[in-house]
Structure formats: C-alpha cells, structure tokens
Amino acid sequence: MYKKKKLILMLLFISIALIIGLSAIIFSKRNLASQQIDNTTLEIEELADDELSQDDDPIDEIEEESPSGEEPTEQTVVSYEDSPFELPVLGAGGYTSVETMLHASATKNSAVFDTLPAGTPFYVLEEQGNWWRIHTNNQEGWIDNSLVLVNLPDVIPSIIYDNPNNYASTFRSSFMDIPGITGEKLYEGHGYNERLGKEEFIMPIIYSTAKKIAEAQQAALENNETLVVMETFRPYSVQQLVNEQLSALAEEDDNIRDGLTAEPWTMNWFINGGVSNHQRGLAVDVTLASISSMEDRIIDNYIVPQITEYSVYEMYSPIFELSTAAAMLIRPIAARDRVEWQDIPYQDHVNEEAIRLEAYMFEADMIPIASEWWHFNDIDVLEEFEEELGDGGFYLEMLLNQLPSMVEEAVE
C-alpha cells in the first residue's frame, strides 16, 4: 500500500514537471515570434522614413507635373501633303538671287522698306501667292518670290546632298586632274543646319525649280531610289576659275584639248565661259542611288523619309568629268530645246541608270543637256525671266532658318 502511494506521487510530480516544461517552451517561441514581428515592423518604418526624407512631399511633386490633373497630350505628327515638298516652306532658309525690294505688304504698289542686295539670307515667315514675308538679319517685310533661292535640304530633307566643291573638287578632264581645281575646296557651302538638327550642305535653287526637283525625288523614292544632289548654285568666280584652269591645261595637253573639242563638241559644252544656269539658280547637278534602308524621321511636327543606307550607281563616266566621255547624246543640241533632244540617239556607252535619272528629271520638267548626264535646267524660269536673272556674283555662306512650328507661333 505504501509503495502504491509512492508511485502515484512520483507520477504526479513527473506530470507537473512536464506541464511546466511545455509552458516554458511555448512562451519562449511566442517571445521569438513577437521579436521578429517587431523587427520587421521597425525595418518597414525606417524604410518609409528614408523615402520621406528624400521626398518630403510626394503629393506636391505629382501636382507640379500635372497642375491641371490632365494627362499630357501627344504632339500631332503628320506627313506634309500641301505641296511636293516634304516640309513646309515656312521657316525655310532662302537667298535673294538679284536685288530685291522689301515691301510693306504683299503687293508691288506697297511701300518699299529697303532693297536687298543679291545673296541676302533670310527665312520665310508667311506665303501669299507669289509673295513671301521674310525675316533677314535685322528686318522683316514682303518680297516677290519668283526669283528667290530656297535651300533644298530645308524642304526636301530625304535627298542625299554632297557638294565636293565645298571640300575637295572632283572636276577632271579626260580623267586627268585640273591643276588648282581637282582636290581643292572651291567655296564655302556647308555647316550646321538648325532646322534639320545636323550638319548639311547649303543647296540654294530658284523656288519654282525646287518644286520640280521635289517631284523627281518622289518618283525616285517610289522606285526605291533617291536623287543625290551634287551642286545647285555655283558662284560666278568659281565658274570662271574652273574655265581658266581648264583652258590653260588644254593649251598644254593635246589629249585634254581633243577631249573637249572633238567634233561636233566645243569646250563651252563642258564649262561655260560666261554666266551659266548655275549662277542664275535654275540648274542642278545630280546623280542617282539605290536605297538599301529607309525609315521615318520626325522633324518638328512632320514625318519625313530618311534614307539610312544607299549605294550611288556607277555611271558611264564619273560626275564632273569635263570631256566628251561624259556626253549623253551623239551630238549637241540647244540646251533650252525641250523636245527634239529626245530624237537624238544616246552614245553607245550610256547605261540604264543614267537613262533612268534622265527620266525622273524630265518627267518633272527639268531638261537635260547633251554633254553632261548629271546636269539639268529649268527652261521655264529661263524663258520667263531671262532678262531679270542674276549673274551669281556673290557667295552664300550664312544660312538662316527656323522650324515651321516656331514660325507659326511667332506669327500668331
């Protein structure tokens, strides 16, 4: 009996010990969990405090970004379709080709503010028929735009521009260098174009002629090709320098002379000894390239094509080869003949690419000349304004232009 009671007391004691032990374990785990929760809460609070210290009032910042509470609106971007040009003429750079009267309004009878010398740079503020309101370096007014030059890259940026006479002339004759000309920089005509946001050549040409070149470029683009404009306006002094140096070379070298004067040609077909259509602002020297890659580019509010990869075709002679090797037709014909040149056979060496270039230009009413596959004239301007055209006795080194939207805002 005594042993039985002792056993019962022992079991009771063991049970109490187990209960106390389990309670201690549970209490310890609860304390650990509570500490982990407290630590996590503290970390979150510290992180929040750090963020608030960097931006004490994020609500104020949101209100500054959108004070009206409206979502920002995207700028409307469109293709320009009001003319053959890829960009509006508003803001485009230009030059006077002759002395030009600056009027108070878009009529010839309005008051004349000033007479602008030939070669005066400006940009276009407004257009009304044949009149432009322009901004020069120091004044504004209206001019008749019939004989003004517009900078081609400002209105047709998709064309490839490259004028070697601005850095290293490629004029040659019978494939030989012309001393003092070949490899020389003949005049300035390249720099940063603010409107396009890049370095570009200055390529001025009569405004109505520019519209024809735009039409030719559109035709080429539709065939996955592009014009490569090599020269438009050429100063008279440069024209004379090339003529003088080539004449001197021809006197010394029979091969050069034969390449310029072999029947039925004369030297004047390859470099005009007087005022040429380049000085008048109605001629363009151009070649052709195939397009490998093209993408859309946004300039101001407009989408324009941008050629990113291209390959210039190899024609039957290098461009600016001043000899019968460059002749397109078997004999010369008056440069202002619009039709009959088509009945004269091509030289045997003429290739398809040269013929295709001629087709693009002729369809746009630019007339080729028999002696140079790259040269085209605007006979319309020549015939209408022959007595009024300029002589190119100036250089064009400064370009003024603006984005179309900036001009529109200023006008408003």
C-alpha positions in Angstrom: 0.0 0.0 0.0 2.8 2.4 0.9 4.6 1.6 -2.4 1.5 2.2 -4.4 1.0 5.7 -2.9 4.7 6.5 -3.5 4.3 5.5 -7.2 1.3 7.7 -7.6 3.0 10.7 -6.1 6.0 10.2 -8.3 3.8 10.1 -11.5 2.0 13.2 -10.3 5.3 15.0 -9.8 6.6 14.0 -13.3 3.3 15.2 -14.9 3.6 18.6 -13.2 7.2 18.9 -14.4 6.3 18.1 -18.0 3.5 20.7 -17.9 5.9 23.4 -16.6 8.5 22.5 -19.3 6.0 22.7 -22.1 4.7 26.0 -20.9 8.2 27.4 -20.9 8.9 26.3 -24.4 5.7 27.8 -25.8 6.3 31.1 -24.0 9.8 31.2 -25.5 8.6 30.6 -29.0 5.9 33.3 -28.7 8.6 35.8 -27.5 10.8 34.9 -30.5 7.9 35.4 -33.0 6.9 38.7 -31.4 10.5 39.9 -31.6 10.7 39.0 -35.3 7.4 40.8 -36.0 8.7 43.9 -34.0 12.0 43.9 -36.0 10.2 43.6 -39.4 7.9 46.5 -38.4 10.8 48.6 -37.4 12.6 47.9 -40.8 9.4 49.0 -42.7 9.1 52.1 -40.6 12.7 53.0 -41.2 12.4 52.4 -45.0 9.3 54.7 -45.1 11.2 57.3 -43.1 14.1 57.2 -45.6 11.8 57.7 -48.6 10.0 60.6 -47.0 13.3 62.2 -46.1 14.3 62.1 -49.9 10.9 63.4 -51.0 9.3 65.2 -48.1 6.0 65.8 -50.0 5.5 63.4 -53.0 1.9 64.7 -53.4 3.3 68.2 -54.2 5.6 66.7 -56.9 2.7 65.0 -58.6 0.7 68.2 -58.6 3.7 70.1 -60.2 4.0 67.6 -63.0 0.3 67.9 -63.9 -1.2 71.0 -62.3 -4.5 70.6 -64.1 -4.8 66.9 -63.3 -4.9 66.1 -67.0 -2.8 63.6 -68.8 -0.1 65.2 -71.1 -1.3 65.3 -74.7 1.0 63.9 -77.5 2.0 66.3 -80.3 0.3 65.7 -83.6 2.7 64.4 -86.2 1.7 64.3 -89.8 3.1 64.0 -93.3 3.2 67.2 -95.2 1.0 67.0 -98.3 0.2 70.6 -99.2 2.9 70.7 -101.9 5.5 68.4 -103.5 7.8 69.3 -100.5 8.3 67.1 -97.5 8.4 70.1 -95.1 6.5 73.4 -95.3 8.3 76.4 -96.7 7.6 78.3 -93.5 10.8 78.7 -91.7 12.9 77.5 -94.6 16.1 79.4 -95.5 16.5 81.3 -98.7 18.5 83.9 -100.5 17.9 86.7 -103.0 19.4 86.0 -106.4 19.1 89.6 -107.6 18.5 92.9 -106.0 15.1 92.6 -104.4 12.7 95.2 -103.0 11.4 94.6 -99.4 7.8 95.7 -99.4 5.4 96.6 -96.5 2.8 94.2 -97.8 2.3 91.6 -100.5 1.7 94.0 -103.4 4.2 95.7 -105.8 2.4 99.0 -105.1 3.1 98.9 -101.3 5.8 101.0 -99.6 9.4 99.8 -100.1 11.3 99.4 -96.9 14.7 98.6 -98.4 16.4 97.0 -101.4 18.1 93.7 -100.5 21.4 93.0 -102.3 21.7 89.7 -104.2 22.8 87.0 -101.9 20.9 88.3 -98.8 20.0 85.4 -96.5 16.5 85.2 -94.9 13.9 82.7 -93.7 10.2 82.6 -94.7 7.5 83.8 -92.2 4.5 83.6 -94.4 3.4 82.9 -98.0 0.7 84.6 -100.1 0.7 83.6 -103.7 4.0 84.7 -105.3 4.9 86.7 -102.1 6.8 85.8 -99.1 7.0 87.6 -95.8 10.6 87.1 -94.7 13.0 87.7 -91.8 16.5 88.9 -92.6 19.2 89.5 -90.0 17.7 92.8 -89.0 14.3 93.4 -90.6 11.1 91.9 -91.9 8.9 92.5 -95.0 7.4 91.1 -98.2 9.3 90.1 -101.3 8.2 88.7 -104.7 9.5 85.0 -104.6 9.7 84.5 -108.3 13.5 84.8 -108.4 14.5 83.9 -104.9 16.5 80.8 -104.0 15.3 78.3 -101.4 17.6 76.0 -99.6 16.7 72.5 -100.9 17.5 70.5 -97.7 15.1 72.7 -95.7 12.1 71.5 -97.8 13.3 68.1 -99.2 15.4 66.5 -96.5 15.2 63.0 -97.9 17.5 63.8 -100.8 21.2 62.9 -100.3 23.3 66.1 -100.6 27.1 66.1 -101.4 28.9 69.0 -103.0 32.6 68.1 -103.4 33.3 71.7 -104.4 32.8 72.6 -100.8 35.7 70.4 -99.6 37.6 68.6 -102.5 36.5 69.3 -106.0 36.3 66.3 -108.4 36.4 68.3 -111.6 38.6 66.4 -114.1 39.0 66.4 -117.8 39.8 63.3 -119.9 40.1 61.6 -116.4 43.1 63.9 -115.6 43.4 66.3 -112.7 42.9 70.0 -113.4 45.7 72.0 -111.6 44.4 74.3 -108.9 40.9 72.7 -109.2 40.9 69.0 -108.6 41.0 68.2 -104.9 40.7 71.8 -103.9 38.0 73.5 -101.8 36.5 76.0 -104.2 34.0 77.8 -101.9 32.1 77.6 -98.6 28.7 75.9 -98.5 28.4 73.5 -95.6 27.6 73.8 -91.9 25.2 73.1 -89.1 21.5 73.3 -90.2 19.4 74.4 -87.2 16.1 73.4 -88.8 17.3 69.8 -89.5 19.4 69.5 -86.4 22.5 68.2 -88.3 25.5 69.2 -90.5 24.3 69.7 -94.1 25.2 71.3 -97.4 23.7 74.6 -98.5 21.9 73.9 -101.8 20.0 77.0 -103.0 17.9 77.0 -106.1 15.0 79.0 -107.6 11.9 78.3 -105.6 9.8 77.1 -108.6 12.7 74.9 -109.7 12.8 73.3 -106.2 9.2 72.1 -106.7 10.2 70.2 -109.8 13.2 68.6 -108.0 10.8 67.5 -105.3 8.6 65.8 -107.9 11.6 64.0 -109.3 12.6 62.8 -105.9 9.1 61.5 -105.1 9.2 59.5 -108.4 12.6 58.1 -107.5 11.5 57.1 -104.0 8.6 55.2 -105.4 11.2 53.1 -107.3 13.3 52.6 -104.1 15.9 55.1 -105.4 17.0 58.6 -104.5 18.4 61.7 -106.0 21.9 62.6 -104.9 22.3 66.4 -105.5 25.9 67.4 -106.0 25.6 71.1 -106.8 22.9 73.8 -107.4 24.1 77.4 -107.2 27.7 78.0 -108.1 29.3 81.4 -107.6 30.4 83.1 -110.9 34.0 83.5 -109.7 34.2 79.7 -109.2 32.8 79.1 -112.7 35.4 81.4 -114.1 38.3 79.8 -112.2 37.4 76.3 -113.5 37.2 77.7 -117.0 40.5 79.4 -116.8 42.4 76.5 -115.3 40.9 74.0 -117.8 41.7 76.3 -120.8 45.3 76.6 -119.6 45.5 72.8 -119.3 44.0 72.3 -122.8 46.6 74.6 -124.3 49.4 72.4 -122.8 47.9 69.0 -123.3 46.6 67.8 -126.7 44.7 64.9 -125.2 42.8 67.3 -122.9 42.1 69.6 -125.8 40.8 66.8 -128.0 38.6 65.6 -125.2 36.9 69.0 -125.1 36.8 69.9 -128.8 36.4 66.7 -130.8 33.8 67.3 -133.5 31.0 68.2 -133.0 31.7 69.5 -129.5 33.3 72.6 -128.1 34.7 73.4 -124.7 31.8 75.6 -123.8 29.6 72.5 -123.6 31.6 71.3 -120.6 32.3 74.5 -118.7 30.6 77.7 -119.7 32.9 80.6 -120.2 30.2 83.2 -119.3 27.3 83.2 -116.8 25.8 79.7 -116.6 22.5 78.5 -115.4 24.2 77.5 -112.1 24.7 81.2 -111.4 21.2 82.0 -112.4 19.9 79.5 -109.8 18.0 77.2 -112.2 20.4 74.3 -112.8 21.2 71.2 -110.7 23.9 68.6 -110.9 22.6 65.3 -109.7 23.2 61.6 -109.7 21.2 58.5 -108.6 21.4 55.9 -105.8 19.6 52.8 -104.8 18.1 52.7 -101.3 19.1 49.8 -99.0 17.4 51.1 -95.8 14.9 53.9 -95.1 13.0 54.9 -92.0 10.6 57.6 -90.9 12.1 60.7 -89.1 10.2 63.3 -87.2 11.2 66.9 -87.8 9.2 69.3 -85.8 5.5 68.1 -86.3 6.2 66.3 -89.5 7.1 62.8 -90.6 9.7 62.7 -93.4 11.5 59.8 -95.1 15.2 59.4 -94.0 17.5 57.3 -96.1 19.9 55.5 -93.8 21.7 53.2 -96.3 22.2 53.7 -100.0 24.6 53.0 -102.9 25.3 55.5 -105.6 25.2 54.0 -109.0 28.3 53.9 -111.2 27.5 55.8 -114.3 29.3 55.5 -117.6 31.6 58.4 -116.5 32.4 60.0 -113.2 30.3 63.0 -112.3 32.1 66.3 -113.2 34.2 64.6 -115.9 34.6 67.6 -118.3 35.1 65.9 -121.6 33.2 64.1 -124.4 33.4 60.9 -122.2 30.5 62.4 -120.2 28.4 63.2 -123.3 24.9 61.6 -123.2 23.9 62.2 -126.8 25.9 61.6 -130.0 25.8 65.3 -130.9 24.9 68.6 -129.1 21.6 70.4 -129.3 20.4 73.7 -127.9 20.3 73.5 -124.1 16.8 75.1 -124.0 15.3 72.6 -126.5 12.5 70.9 -124.7 11.6 68.1 -127.2 14.0 67.5 -130.1 16.8 66.2 -127.9 14.7 63.0 -127.5 15.2 62.2 -131.2 19.0 62.2 -130.9 20.5 58.7 -130.2 22.4 58.1 -127.0 26.1 57.4 -127.0 26.8 53.7 -127.0 28.3 53.8 -123.6 25.3 55.3 -121.8 23.9 53.0 -119.1 20.4 52.3 -117.8 20.9 54.2 -114.5 21.8 57.4 -116.4 18.7 57.0 -118.6 16.5 56.4 -115.5 17.9 59.5 -113.8 17.1 61.5 -117.0 13.5 60.1 -117.0 12.9 61.1 -113.4 14.1 64.7 -114.1 12.4 65.1 -117.5 9.1 63.9 -116.1 9.4 66.7 -113.6 10.1 69.2 -116.5 13.8 69.5 -115.9 15.6 69.5 -119.2 18.9 67.6 -119.7 21.9 68.8 -121.7 23.6 66.7 -124.3 27.1 66.9 -122.9 26.7 66.0 -119.2 24.5 63.2 -117.9 24.2 64.9 -114.5 23.2 68.5 -115.5 19.5 69.6 -115.8 18.0 73.0 -116.4 14.6 74.6 -115.6 13.8 76.2 -119.0 10.5 77.6 -117.8 12.4 80.0 -115.5 15.0 80.8 -118.1 12.4 81.8 -120.7 10.1 83.7 -118.4 12.7 85.8 -116.6 15.7 85.7 -118.9 16.4 89.4 -118.7 15.9 89.6 -115.0 18.0 86.6 -113.8 21.1 87.1 -111.7 24.8 86.6 -112.5 25.9 84.8 -109.4 28.3 87.4 -108.3 28.1 86.5 -104.6 28.9 83.8 -102.1 26.3 82.1 -99.9 27.9 81.1 -96.6 25.3 82.0 -94.0 22.0 80.1 -93.6 19.1 81.4 -91.7 16.2 79.1 -91.0 13.6 78.0 -88.3 11.3 75.1 -87.6 7.8 75.5 -89.1 6.2 75.5 -85.6 8.4 78.2 -84.3 7.4 80.5 -87.2 3.7 79.7 -86.7 3.9 80.6 -83.0 5.7 83.8 -83.8 3.2 84.8 -86.4 0.3 84.0 -84.0 
